[in-house]
mmCIF file with all atom_site columns, C-alpha atoms in Angstrom:
data_model
loop_
_atom_site.group_PDB
_atom_site.id
_atom_site.type_symbol
_atom_site.label_atom_id
_atom_site.label_alt_id
_atom_site.label_comp_id
_atom_site.label_asym_id
_atom_site.label_entity_id
_atom_site.label_seq_id
_atom_site.pdbx_PDB_ins_code
_atom_site.Cartn_x
_atom_site.Cartn_y
_atom_site.Cartn_z
_atom_site.occupancy
_atom_site.B_iso_or_equiv
_atom_site.pdbx_formal_charge
_atom_site.auth_seq_id
_atom_site.auth_comp_id
_atom_site.auth_asym_id
_atom_site.auth_atom_id
_atom_site.pdbx_PDB_model_num
ATOM 1   C CA . MET X 1 1   ? 58.065  2.637   -31.815 1.00 45.00 ? 1   MET X CA 1
ATOM 2   C CA . THR X 1 2   ? 55.348  1.947   -29.308 1.00 47.00 ? 2   THR X CA 1
ATOM 3   C CA . GLN X 1 3   ? 51.951  3.446   -30.105 1.00 50.00 ? 3   GLN X CA 1
ATOM 4   C CA . VAL X 1 4   ? 49.786  4.547   -27.235 1.00 48.00 ? 4   VAL X CA 1
ATOM 5   C CA . GLN X 1 5   ? 46.070  4.115   -27.797 1.00 51.00 ? 5   GLN X CA 1
ATOM 6   C CA . GLY X 1 6   ? 43.858  6.594   -25.933 1.00 48.00 ? 6   GLY X CA 1
ATOM 7   C CA . ASN X 1 7   ? 40.631  5.461   -24.235 1.00 50.00 ? 7   ASN X CA 1
ATOM 8   C CA . SER X 1 8   ? 41.329  1.804   -25.064 1.00 44.00 ? 8   SER X CA 1
ATOM 9   C CA . ALA X 1 9   ? 40.021  0.579   -21.709 1.00 46.00 ? 9   ALA X CA 1
ATOM 10  C CA . PRO X 1 10  ? 36.563  1.382   -20.325 1.00 47.00 ? 10  PRO X CA 1
ATOM 11  C CA . ASP X 1 11  ? 36.526  4.011   -17.644 1.00 48.00 ? 11  ASP X CA 1
ATOM 12  C CA . ALA X 1 12  ? 36.683  2.467   -14.184 1.00 46.00 ? 12  ALA X CA 1
ATOM 13  C CA . ALA X 1 13  ? 33.697  4.454   -13.019 1.00 44.00 ? 13  ALA X CA 1
ATOM 14  C CA . THR X 1 14  ? 31.669  3.128   -15.955 1.00 45.00 ? 14  THR X CA 1
ATOM 15  C CA . GLN X 1 15  ? 32.699  -0.455  -15.180 1.00 45.00 ? 15  GLN X CA 1
ATOM 16  C CA . GLU X 1 16  ? 31.899  -0.255  -11.506 1.00 50.00 ? 16  GLU X CA 1
ATOM 17  C CA . GLY X 1 17  ? 28.921  2.076   -11.613 1.00 55.00 ? 17  GLY X CA 1
ATOM 18  C CA . GLN X 1 18  ? 28.555  5.273   -9.620  1.00 73.00 ? 18  GLN X CA 1
ATOM 19  C CA . PRO X 1 19  ? 28.447  4.564   -5.861  1.00 69.00 ? 19  PRO X CA 1
ATOM 20  C CA . GLY X 1 20  ? 27.164  8.067   -5.120  1.00 78.00 ? 20  GLY X CA 1
ATOM 21  C CA . LEU X 1 21  ? 24.185  7.563   -7.410  1.00 82.00 ? 21  LEU X CA 1
ATOM 22  C CA . GLY X 1 22  ? 23.554  4.113   -5.939  1.00 80.00 ? 22  GLY X CA 1
ATOM 23  C CA . ARG X 1 23  ? 23.487  5.476   -2.392  1.00 85.00 ? 23  ARG X CA 1
ATOM 24  C CA . LEU X 1 24  ? 21.135  8.260   -3.501  1.00 90.00 ? 24  LEU X CA 1
ATOM 25  C CA . ILE X 1 25  ? 18.764  5.658   -4.988  1.00 89.00 ? 25  ILE X CA 1
ATOM 26  C CA . GLY X 1 26  ? 19.024  3.657   -1.765  1.00 89.00 ? 26  GLY X CA 1
ATOM 27  C CA . ALA X 1 27  ? 18.175  6.692   0.356   1.00 92.00 ? 27  ALA X CA 1
ATOM 28  C CA . GLY X 1 28  ? 15.076  7.263   -1.800  1.00 93.00 ? 28  GLY X CA 1
ATOM 29  C CA . LEU X 1 29  ? 13.987  3.637   -1.366  1.00 94.00 ? 29  LEU X CA 1
ATOM 30  C CA . ILE X 1 30  ? 14.464  3.810   2.403   1.00 94.00 ? 30  ILE X CA 1
ATOM 31  C CA . LEU X 1 31  ? 12.410  7.011   2.515   1.00 96.00 ? 31  LEU X CA 1
ATOM 32  C CA . ALA X 1 32  ? 9.651   5.297   0.495   1.00 95.00 ? 32  ALA X CA 1
ATOM 33  C CA . GLY X 1 33  ? 9.706   2.375   2.931   1.00 94.00 ? 33  GLY X CA 1
ATOM 34  C CA . LEU X 1 34  ? 9.373   4.696   5.929   1.00 96.00 ? 34  LEU X CA 1
ATOM 35  C CA . VAL X 1 35  ? 6.417   6.436   4.259   1.00 95.00 ? 35  VAL X CA 1
ATOM 36  C CA . LEU X 1 36  ? 4.732   3.055   3.755   1.00 94.00 ? 36  LEU X CA 1
ATOM 37  C CA . LEU X 1 37  ? 5.292   2.215   7.429   1.00 94.00 ? 37  LEU X CA 1
ATOM 38  C CA . ALA X 1 38  ? 3.675   5.496   8.458   1.00 94.00 ? 38  ALA X CA 1
ATOM 39  C CA . LEU X 1 39  ? 0.733   4.892   6.126   1.00 93.00 ? 39  LEU X CA 1
ATOM 40  C CA . GLY X 1 40  ? 0.272   1.410   7.557   1.00 92.00 ? 40  GLY X CA 1
ATOM 41  C CA . ALA X 1 41  ? 0.101   2.741   11.096  1.00 91.00 ? 41  ALA X CA 1
ATOM 42  C CA . PHE X 1 42  ? -2.297  5.541   10.113  1.00 91.00 ? 42  PHE X CA 1
ATOM 43  C CA . LEU X 1 43  ? -4.650  3.700   7.751   1.00 88.00 ? 43  LEU X CA 1
ATOM 44  C CA . GLY X 1 44  ? -4.872  0.625   9.956   1.00 90.00 ? 44  GLY X CA 1
ATOM 45  C CA . PRO X 1 45  ? -4.974  0.670   13.779  1.00 91.00 ? 45  PRO X CA 1
ATOM 46  C CA . TYR X 1 46  ? -4.722  4.457   14.312  1.00 92.00 ? 46  TYR X CA 1
ATOM 47  C CA . ARG X 1 47  ? -7.646  5.452   12.096  1.00 90.00 ? 47  ARG X CA 1
ATOM 48  C CA . TYR X 1 48  ? -9.782  2.648   13.509  1.00 92.00 ? 48  TYR X CA 1
ATOM 49  C CA . ALA X 1 49  ? -8.968  3.560   17.122  1.00 92.00 ? 49  ALA X CA 1
ATOM 50  C CA . THR X 1 50  ? -9.703  7.260   16.602  1.00 91.00 ? 50  THR X CA 1
ATOM 51  C CA . SER X 1 51  ? -12.915 6.812   14.581  1.00 92.00 ? 51  SER X CA 1
ATOM 52  C CA . THR X 1 52  ? -16.390 6.974   16.092  1.00 92.00 ? 52  THR X CA 1
ATOM 53  C CA . PRO X 1 53  ? -18.404 3.729   16.133  1.00 94.00 ? 53  PRO X CA 1
ATOM 54  C CA . GLY X 1 54  ? -22.093 3.791   15.340  1.00 95.00 ? 54  GLY X CA 1
ATOM 55  C CA . LYS X 1 55  ? -24.829 2.561   13.043  1.00 95.00 ? 55  LYS X CA 1
ATOM 56  C CA . LEU X 1 56  ? -25.984 3.730   9.630   1.00 95.00 ? 56  LEU X CA 1
ATOM 57  C CA . THR X 1 57  ? -29.678 3.220   8.854   1.00 96.00 ? 57  THR X CA 1
ATOM 58  C CA . VAL X 1 58  ? -29.929 2.811   5.094   1.00 95.00 ? 58  VAL X CA 1
ATOM 59  C CA . GLU X 1 59  ? -32.233 5.027   3.058   1.00 95.00 ? 59  GLU X CA 1
ATOM 60  C CA . THR X 1 60  ? -31.005 3.946   -0.366  1.00 95.00 ? 60  THR X CA 1
ATOM 61  C CA . CYS X 1 61  ? -28.082 2.262   -2.092  1.00 94.00 ? 61  CYS X CA 1
ATOM 62  C CA . THR X 1 62  ? -26.718 2.886   -5.569  1.00 92.00 ? 62  THR X CA 1
ATOM 63  C CA . VAL X 1 63  ? -24.041 1.560   -7.887  1.00 90.00 ? 63  VAL X CA 1
ATOM 64  C CA . ASP X 1 64  ? -21.474 3.927   -9.340  1.00 85.00 ? 64  ASP X CA 1
ATOM 65  C CA . TYR X 1 65  ? -20.161 2.709   -12.700 1.00 81.00 ? 65  TYR X CA 1
ATOM 66  C CA . LYS X 1 66  ? -16.873 3.958   -14.074 1.00 76.00 ? 66  LYS X CA 1
ATOM 67  C CA . TYR X 1 67  ? -14.978 3.090   -17.204 1.00 70.00 ? 67  TYR X CA 1
ATOM 68  C CA . ARG X 1 68  ? -11.242 3.010   -17.676 1.00 65.00 ? 68  ARG X CA 1
ATOM 69  C CA . SER X 1 69  ? -9.081  2.112   -20.631 1.00 59.00 ? 69  SER X CA 1
ATOM 70  C CA . SER X 1 70  ? -7.717  -1.417  -20.731 1.00 56.00 ? 70  SER X CA 1
ATOM 71  C CA . SER X 1 71  ? -4.562  -2.672  -22.423 1.00 55.00 ? 71  SER X CA 1
ATOM 72  C CA . SER X 1 72  ? -6.367  -2.431  -25.730 1.00 52.00 ? 72  SER X CA 1
ATOM 73  C CA . SER X 1 73  ? -6.929  1.162   -26.828 1.00 49.00 ? 73  SER X CA 1
ATOM 74  C CA . SER X 1 74  ? -10.240 0.208   -28.422 1.00 50.00 ? 74  SER X CA 1
ATOM 75  C CA . SER X 1 75  ? -11.802 -1.311  -25.293 1.00 55.00 ? 75  SER X CA 1
ATOM 76  C CA . ARG X 1 76  ? -12.764 -0.004  -21.863 1.00 62.00 ? 76  ARG X CA 1
ATOM 77  C CA . LYS X 1 77  ? -13.118 -1.908  -18.602 1.00 67.00 ? 77  LYS X CA 1
ATOM 78  C CA . LYS X 1 78  ? -16.141 -1.220  -16.408 1.00 72.00 ? 78  LYS X CA 1
ATOM 79  C CA . THR X 1 79  ? -15.762 -1.029  -12.639 1.00 78.00 ? 79  THR X CA 1
ATOM 80  C CA . ARG X 1 80  ? -18.533 -0.573  -10.130 1.00 82.00 ? 80  ARG X CA 1
ATOM 81  C CA . THR X 1 81  ? -18.675 0.738   -6.589  1.00 88.00 ? 81  THR X CA 1
ATOM 82  C CA . ARG X 1 82  ? -21.631 0.284   -4.244  1.00 91.00 ? 82  ARG X CA 1
ATOM 83  C CA . TRP X 1 83  ? -22.647 3.249   -2.094  1.00 93.00 ? 83  TRP X CA 1
ATOM 84  C CA . CYS X 1 84  ? -25.246 3.362   0.673   1.00 94.00 ? 84  CYS X CA 1
ATOM 85  C CA . TYR X 1 85  ? -26.799 6.560   2.031   1.00 95.00 ? 85  TYR X CA 1
ATOM 86  C CA . GLY X 1 86  ? -28.714 7.129   5.237   1.00 95.00 ? 86  GLY X CA 1
ATOM 87  C CA . THR X 1 87  ? -28.566 8.334   8.839   1.00 95.00 ? 87  THR X CA 1
ATOM 88  C CA . PHE X 1 88  ? -25.497 7.678   10.964  1.00 95.00 ? 88  PHE X CA 1
ATOM 89  C CA . THR X 1 89  ? -25.946 7.644   14.727  1.00 95.00 ? 89  THR X CA 1
ATOM 90  C CA . ALA X 1 90  ? -22.926 7.310   17.010  1.00 94.00 ? 90  ALA X CA 1
ATOM 91  C CA . THR X 1 91  ? -23.072 4.599   19.648  1.00 92.00 ? 91  THR X CA 1
ATOM 92  C CA . ASP X 1 92  ? -22.449 7.139   22.425  1.00 89.00 ? 92  ASP X CA 1
ATOM 93  C CA . GLY X 1 93  ? -25.030 9.532   21.008  1.00 87.00 ? 93  GLY X CA 1
ATOM 94  C CA . SER X 1 94  ? -22.442 12.245  20.308  1.00 86.00 ? 94  SER X CA 1
ATOM 95  C CA . THR X 1 95  ? -23.081 12.408  16.554  1.00 86.00 ? 95  THR X CA 1
ATOM 96  C CA . LYS X 1 96  ? -26.054 12.123  14.232  1.00 91.00 ? 96  LYS X CA 1
ATOM 97  C CA . ASP X 1 97  ? -25.687 12.739  10.507  1.00 92.00 ? 97  ASP X CA 1
ATOM 98  C CA . LEU X 1 98  ? -28.768 12.561  8.276   1.00 92.00 ? 98  LEU X CA 1
ATOM 99  C CA . ASN X 1 99  ? -26.692 12.614  5.071   1.00 91.00 ? 99  ASN X CA 1
ATOM 100 C CA . ALA X 1 100 ? -24.049 9.967   5.720   1.00 92.00 ? 100 ALA X CA 1
ATOM 101 C CA . GLU X 1 101 ? -22.681 7.853   2.880   1.00 93.00 ? 101 GLU X CA 1
ATOM 102 C CA . LEU X 1 102 ? -20.243 4.970   2.792   1.00 92.00 ? 102 LEU X CA 1
ATOM 103 C CA . LYS X 1 103 ? -18.784 2.470   0.365   1.00 92.00 ? 103 LYS X CA 1
ATOM 104 C CA . SER X 1 104 ? -20.703 -0.747  0.871   1.00 90.00 ? 104 SER X CA 1
ATOM 105 C CA . ASP X 1 105 ? -20.094 -4.436  0.244   1.00 86.00 ? 105 ASP X CA 1
ATOM 106 C CA . ALA X 1 106 ? -23.655 -4.963  -1.062  1.00 89.00 ? 106 ALA X CA 1
ATOM 107 C CA . LEU X 1 107 ? -26.888 -3.203  -1.983  1.00 91.00 ? 107 LEU X CA 1
ATOM 108 C CA . TYR X 1 108 ? -29.158 -3.053  1.053   1.00 93.00 ? 108 TYR X CA 1
ATOM 109 C CA . THR X 1 109 ? -32.857 -2.257  1.289   1.00 93.00 ? 109 THR X CA 1
ATOM 110 C CA . ARG X 1 110 ? -34.267 0.768   3.107   1.00 94.00 ? 110 ARG X CA 1
ATOM 111 C CA . GLY X 1 111 ? -34.198 0.412   6.880   1.00 93.00 ? 111 GLY X CA 1
ATOM 112 C CA . HIS X 1 112 ? -31.252 -2.002  6.971   1.00 95.00 ? 112 HIS X CA 1
ATOM 113 C CA . VAL X 1 113 ? -28.805 -1.138  9.767   1.00 95.00 ? 113 VAL X CA 1
ATOM 114 C CA . LEU X 1 114 ? -25.065 -1.253  9.080   1.00 94.00 ? 114 LEU X CA 1
ATOM 115 C CA . GLU X 1 115 ? -22.287 -1.241  11.643  1.00 94.00 ? 115 GLU X CA 1
ATOM 116 C CA . ALA X 1 116 ? -20.217 1.780   10.633  1.00 94.00 ? 116 ALA X CA 1
ATOM 117 C CA . ARG X 1 117 ? -17.480 4.129   11.831  1.00 94.00 ? 117 ARG X CA 1
ATOM 118 C CA . LYS X 1 118 ? -17.009 7.846   11.286  1.00 93.00 ? 118 LYS X CA 1
ATOM 119 C CA . SER X 1 119 ? -13.376 8.785   10.654  1.00 86.00 ? 119 SER X CA 1
ATOM 120 C CA . SER X 1 120 ? -13.858 12.474  9.767   1.00 82.00 ? 120 SER X CA 1
ATOM 121 C CA . ASP X 1 121 ? -16.619 15.039  9.329   1.00 77.00 ? 121 ASP X CA 1
ATOM 122 C CA . THR X 1 122 ? -17.805 13.507  6.065   1.00 82.00 ? 122 THR X CA 1
ATOM 123 C CA . SER X 1 123 ? -16.004 10.149  5.895   1.00 88.00 ? 123 SER X CA 1
ATOM 124 C CA . TYR X 1 124 ? -17.654 6.872   6.899   1.00 92.00 ? 124 TYR X CA 1
ATOM 125 C CA . GLN X 1 125 ? -16.783 3.233   6.388   1.00 91.00 ? 125 GLN X CA 1
ATOM 126 C CA . LEU X 1 126 ? -18.116 -0.159  7.343   1.00 91.00 ? 126 LEU X CA 1
ATOM 127 C CA . ASP X 1 127 ? -17.001 -1.359  10.748  1.00 92.00 ? 127 ASP X CA 1
ATOM 128 C CA . GLN X 1 128 ? -15.034 -4.503  9.897   1.00 90.00 ? 128 GLN X CA 1
ATOM 129 C CA . GLY X 1 129 ? -13.436 -4.935  13.295  1.00 91.00 ? 129 GLY X CA 1
ATOM 130 C CA . TRP X 1 130 ? -9.978  -4.763  14.797  1.00 92.00 ? 130 TRP X CA 1
ATOM 131 C CA . THR X 1 131 ? -8.759  -7.815  12.909  1.00 93.00 ? 131 THR X CA 1
ATOM 132 C CA . HIS X 1 132 ? -9.365  -6.109  9.568   1.00 93.00 ? 132 HIS X CA 1
ATOM 133 C CA . ALA X 1 133 ? -7.800  -2.841  10.766  1.00 93.00 ? 133 ALA X CA 1
ATOM 134 C CA . ILE X 1 134 ? -4.640  -4.535  12.055  1.00 94.00 ? 134 ILE X CA 1
ATOM 135 C CA . ALA X 1 135 ? -4.311  -6.680  8.924   1.00 94.00 ? 135 ALA X CA 1
ATOM 136 C CA . LEU X 1 136 ? -4.651  -3.583  6.745   1.00 93.00 ? 136 LEU X CA 1
ATOM 137 C CA . GLY X 1 137 ? -1.910  -1.842  8.684   1.00 94.00 ? 137 GLY X CA 1
ATOM 138 C CA . THR X 1 138 ? 0.430   -4.827  8.636   1.00 94.00 ? 138 THR X CA 1
ATOM 139 C CA . ALA X 1 139 ? -0.071  -5.221  4.864   1.00 95.00 ? 139 ALA X CA 1
ATOM 140 C CA . TRP X 1 140 ? 1.433   -1.764  4.379   1.00 95.00 ? 140 TRP X CA 1
ATOM 141 C CA . CYS X 1 141 ? 4.198   -2.496  6.901   1.00 94.00 ? 141 CYS X CA 1
ATOM 142 C CA . PHE X 1 142 ? 5.194   -5.827  5.352   1.00 95.00 ? 142 PHE X CA 1
ATOM 143 C CA . GLY X 1 143 ? 5.147   -4.185  1.930   1.00 95.00 ? 143 GLY X CA 1
ATOM 144 C CA . ALA X 1 144 ? 7.511   -1.528  3.294   1.00 95.00 ? 144 ALA X CA 1
ATOM 145 C CA . LEU X 1 145 ? 10.150  -4.199  3.998   1.00 95.00 ? 145 LEU X CA 1
ATOM 146 C CA . LEU X 1 146 ? 10.751  -4.602  0.257   1.00 94.00 ? 146 LEU X CA 1
ATOM 147 C CA . PRO X 1 147 ? 11.943  -1.042  -0.521  1.00 94.00 ? 147 PRO X CA 1
ATOM 148 C CA . LEU X 1 148 ? 13.674  -0.891  2.876   1.00 94.00 ? 148 LEU X CA 1
ATOM 149 C CA . GLY X 1 149 ? 15.695  -4.013  2.118   1.00 91.00 ? 149 GLY X CA 1
ATOM 150 C CA . ALA X 1 150 ? 16.577  -2.847  -1.385  1.00 89.00 ? 150 ALA X CA 1
ATOM 151 C CA . GLY X 1 151 ? 17.455  0.617   -0.080  1.00 90.00 ? 151 GLY X CA 1
ATOM 152 C CA . LEU X 1 152 ? 19.734  -0.866  2.573   1.00 89.00 ? 152 LEU X CA 1
ATOM 153 C CA . PHE X 1 153 ? 21.584  -2.815  -0.118  1.00 86.00 ? 153 PHE X CA 1
ATOM 154 C CA . PHE X 1 154 ? 21.992  0.243   -2.364  1.00 85.00 ? 154 PHE X CA 1
ATOM 155 C CA . VAL X 1 155 ? 23.194  2.468   0.490   1.00 84.00 ? 155 VAL X CA 1
ATOM 156 C CA . ALA X 1 156 ? 25.631  -0.108  1.881   1.00 82.00 ? 156 ALA X CA 1
ATOM 157 C CA . THR X 1 157 ? 27.173  -1.076  -1.467  1.00 81.00 ? 157 THR X CA 1
ATOM 158 C CA . GLY X 1 158 ? 26.633  1.930   -3.736  1.00 77.00 ? 158 GLY X CA 1
ATOM 159 C CA . PHE X 1 159 ? 25.210  -0.379  -6.407  1.00 74.00 ? 159 PHE X CA 1
ATOM 160 C CA . ALA X 1 160 ? 24.043  1.727   -9.382  1.00 71.00 ? 160 ALA X CA 1
ATOM 161 C CA . PHE X 1 161 ? 23.205  -0.726  -12.185 1.00 72.00 ? 161 PHE X CA 1
ATOM 162 C CA . GLY X 1 162 ? 26.715  -0.373  -13.611 1.00 67.00 ? 162 GLY X CA 1
ATOM 163 C CA . GLY X 1 163 ? 26.878  -3.748  -15.326 1.00 65.00 ? 163 GLY X CA 1
ATOM 164 C CA . PRO X 1 164 ? 28.548  -7.057  -14.362 1.00 72.00 ? 164 PRO X CA 1
ATOM 165 C CA . ALA X 1 165 ? 31.524  -5.362  -12.724 1.00 69.00 ? 165 ALA X CA 1
ATOM 166 C CA . ASP X 1 166 ? 29.223  -3.310  -10.516 1.00 65.00 ? 166 ASP X CA 1
ATOM 167 C CA . VAL X 1 167 ? 27.241  -6.427  -9.570  1.00 67.00 ? 167 VAL X CA 1
ATOM 168 C CA . ARG X 1 168 ? 30.409  -8.219  -8.497  1.00 73.00 ? 168 ARG X CA 1
ATOM 169 C CA . ARG X 1 169 ? 31.676  -5.225  -6.568  1.00 72.00 ? 169 ARG X CA 1
ATOM 170 C CA . ALA X 1 170 ? 28.329  -4.762  -4.784  1.00 71.00 ? 170 ALA X CA 1
ATOM 171 C CA . GLY X 1 171 ? 28.173  -8.442  -3.881  1.00 69.00 ? 171 GLY X CA 1
ATOM 172 C CA . GLU X 1 172 ? 31.653  -8.309  -2.364  1.00 70.00 ? 172 GLU X CA 1
ATOM 173 C CA . ALA X 1 173 ? 30.852  -5.093  -0.502  1.00 70.00 ? 173 ALA X CA 1
ATOM 174 C CA . ALA X 1 174 ? 27.632  -6.499  0.928   1.00 71.00 ? 174 ALA X CA 1
ATOM 175 C CA . GLY X 1 175 ? 29.116  -9.609  2.453   1.00 75.00 ? 175 GLY X CA 1
ATOM 176 C CA . ARG X 1 176 ? 27.145  -12.647 3.558   1.00 80.00 ? 176 ARG X CA 1
ATOM 177 C CA . GLY X 1 177 ? 25.706  -11.016 6.672   1.00 81.00 ? 177 GLY X CA 1
ATOM 178 C CA . LEU X 1 178 ? 24.085  -8.136  4.809   1.00 84.00 ? 178 LEU X CA 1
ATOM 179 C CA . GLN X 1 179 ? 22.923  -10.390 1.986   1.00 84.00 ? 179 GLN X CA 1
ATOM 180 C CA . ARG X 1 180 ? 21.256  -12.720 4.478   1.00 89.00 ? 180 ARG X CA 1
ATOM 181 C CA . THR X 1 181 ? 19.551  -9.782  6.219   1.00 89.00 ? 181 THR X CA 1
ATOM 182 C CA . ILE X 1 182 ? 18.196  -8.400  2.956   1.00 89.00 ? 182 ILE X CA 1
ATOM 183 C CA . TYR X 1 183 ? 17.040  -11.858 1.874   1.00 90.00 ? 183 TYR X CA 1
ATOM 184 C CA . VAL X 1 184 ? 15.147  -12.362 5.171   1.00 93.00 ? 184 VAL X CA 1
ATOM 185 C CA . MET X 1 185 ? 13.553  -8.917  4.841   1.00 93.00 ? 185 MET X CA 1
ATOM 186 C CA . GLY X 1 186 ? 12.409  -9.667  1.290   1.00 93.00 ? 186 GLY X CA 1
ATOM 187 C CA . VAL X 1 187 ? 10.974  -13.108 2.067   1.00 95.00 ? 187 VAL X CA 1
ATOM 188 C CA . THR X 1 188 ? 9.288   -11.862 5.253   1.00 95.00 ? 188 THR X CA 1
ATOM 189 C CA . GLY X 1 189 ? 7.823   -8.901  3.380   1.00 95.00 ? 189 GLY X CA 1
ATOM 190 C CA . VAL X 1 190 ? 6.346   -11.001 0.591   1.00 96.00 ? 190 VAL X CA 1
ATOM 191 C CA . ILE X 1 191 ? 4.905   -13.710 2.859   1.00 96.00 ? 191 ILE X CA 1
ATOM 192 C CA . GLY X 1 192 ? 3.563   -11.214 5.392   1.00 95.00 ? 192 GLY X CA 1
ATOM 193 C CA . LEU X 1 193 ? 2.009   -9.067  2.668   1.00 95.00 ? 193 LEU X CA 1
ATOM 194 C CA . VAL X 1 194 ? 0.203   -12.019 1.110   1.00 96.00 ? 194 VAL X CA 1
ATOM 195 C CA . ILE X 1 195 ? -1.130  -13.278 4.461   1.00 96.00 ? 195 ILE X CA 1
ATOM 196 C CA . SER X 1 196 ? -2.237  -9.780  5.522   1.00 95.00 ? 196 SER X CA 1
ATOM 197 C CA . LEU X 1 197 ? -4.068  -9.182  2.238   1.00 94.00 ? 197 LEU X CA 1
ATOM 198 C CA . LEU X 1 198 ? -5.864  -12.509 2.603   1.00 95.00 ? 198 LEU X CA 1
ATOM 199 C CA . VAL X 1 199 ? -7.014  -11.523 6.110   1.00 93.00 ? 199 VAL X CA 1
ATOM 200 C CA . VAL X 1 200 ? -8.156  -8.113  4.803   1.00 91.00 ? 200 VAL X CA 1
ATOM 201 C CA . PHE X 1 201 ? -10.086 -9.787  1.978   1.00 88.00 ? 201 PHE X CA 1
ATOM 202 C CA . PHE X 1 202 ? -11.855 -12.348 4.194   1.00 87.00 ? 202 PHE X CA 1
ATOM 203 C CA . THR X 1 203 ? -12.751 -10.039 7.119   1.00 80.00 ? 203 THR X CA 1
#
């Protein structure tokens, strides 16, 4: 007499993952990538173009020390931020603020004049030029290619971390064309991000 064993084989959905969940994860990654693209456009060229250029005459500069926990619970890492305070005067004469403050790259003596930009009523930053602004924006945009590429793969294949069977199924569903596109997006994103950050650091 033949004996039938129940649940002897893994459930097909368990073997192959859950495509619906994979596409939901992919949609979230694509949304995150689009947010990064928007941030890149806003924090880079847009904010620079819409800010007011001028000069800040330094009255005083200080160092703000902060402590944060490191990997060891018994130790704390000290960080420091330099701030300069003084009078900001717009190049076109439209604005003059006697109580301007900005994050500085050094501690300057009283009377030193800094090229600065006003981006809001109380927000100022050093004027580091268009090159810095564009590089900052492109760093965000190149970084966005990574979640966008991953999201495209998840949405197209439904990959949901379902084990070896799900990996094989996703690879077959993607095809060489999609795999090549995602690979190019990833490599371009990493290389572009590194180059952009180097430009930001040295400008």
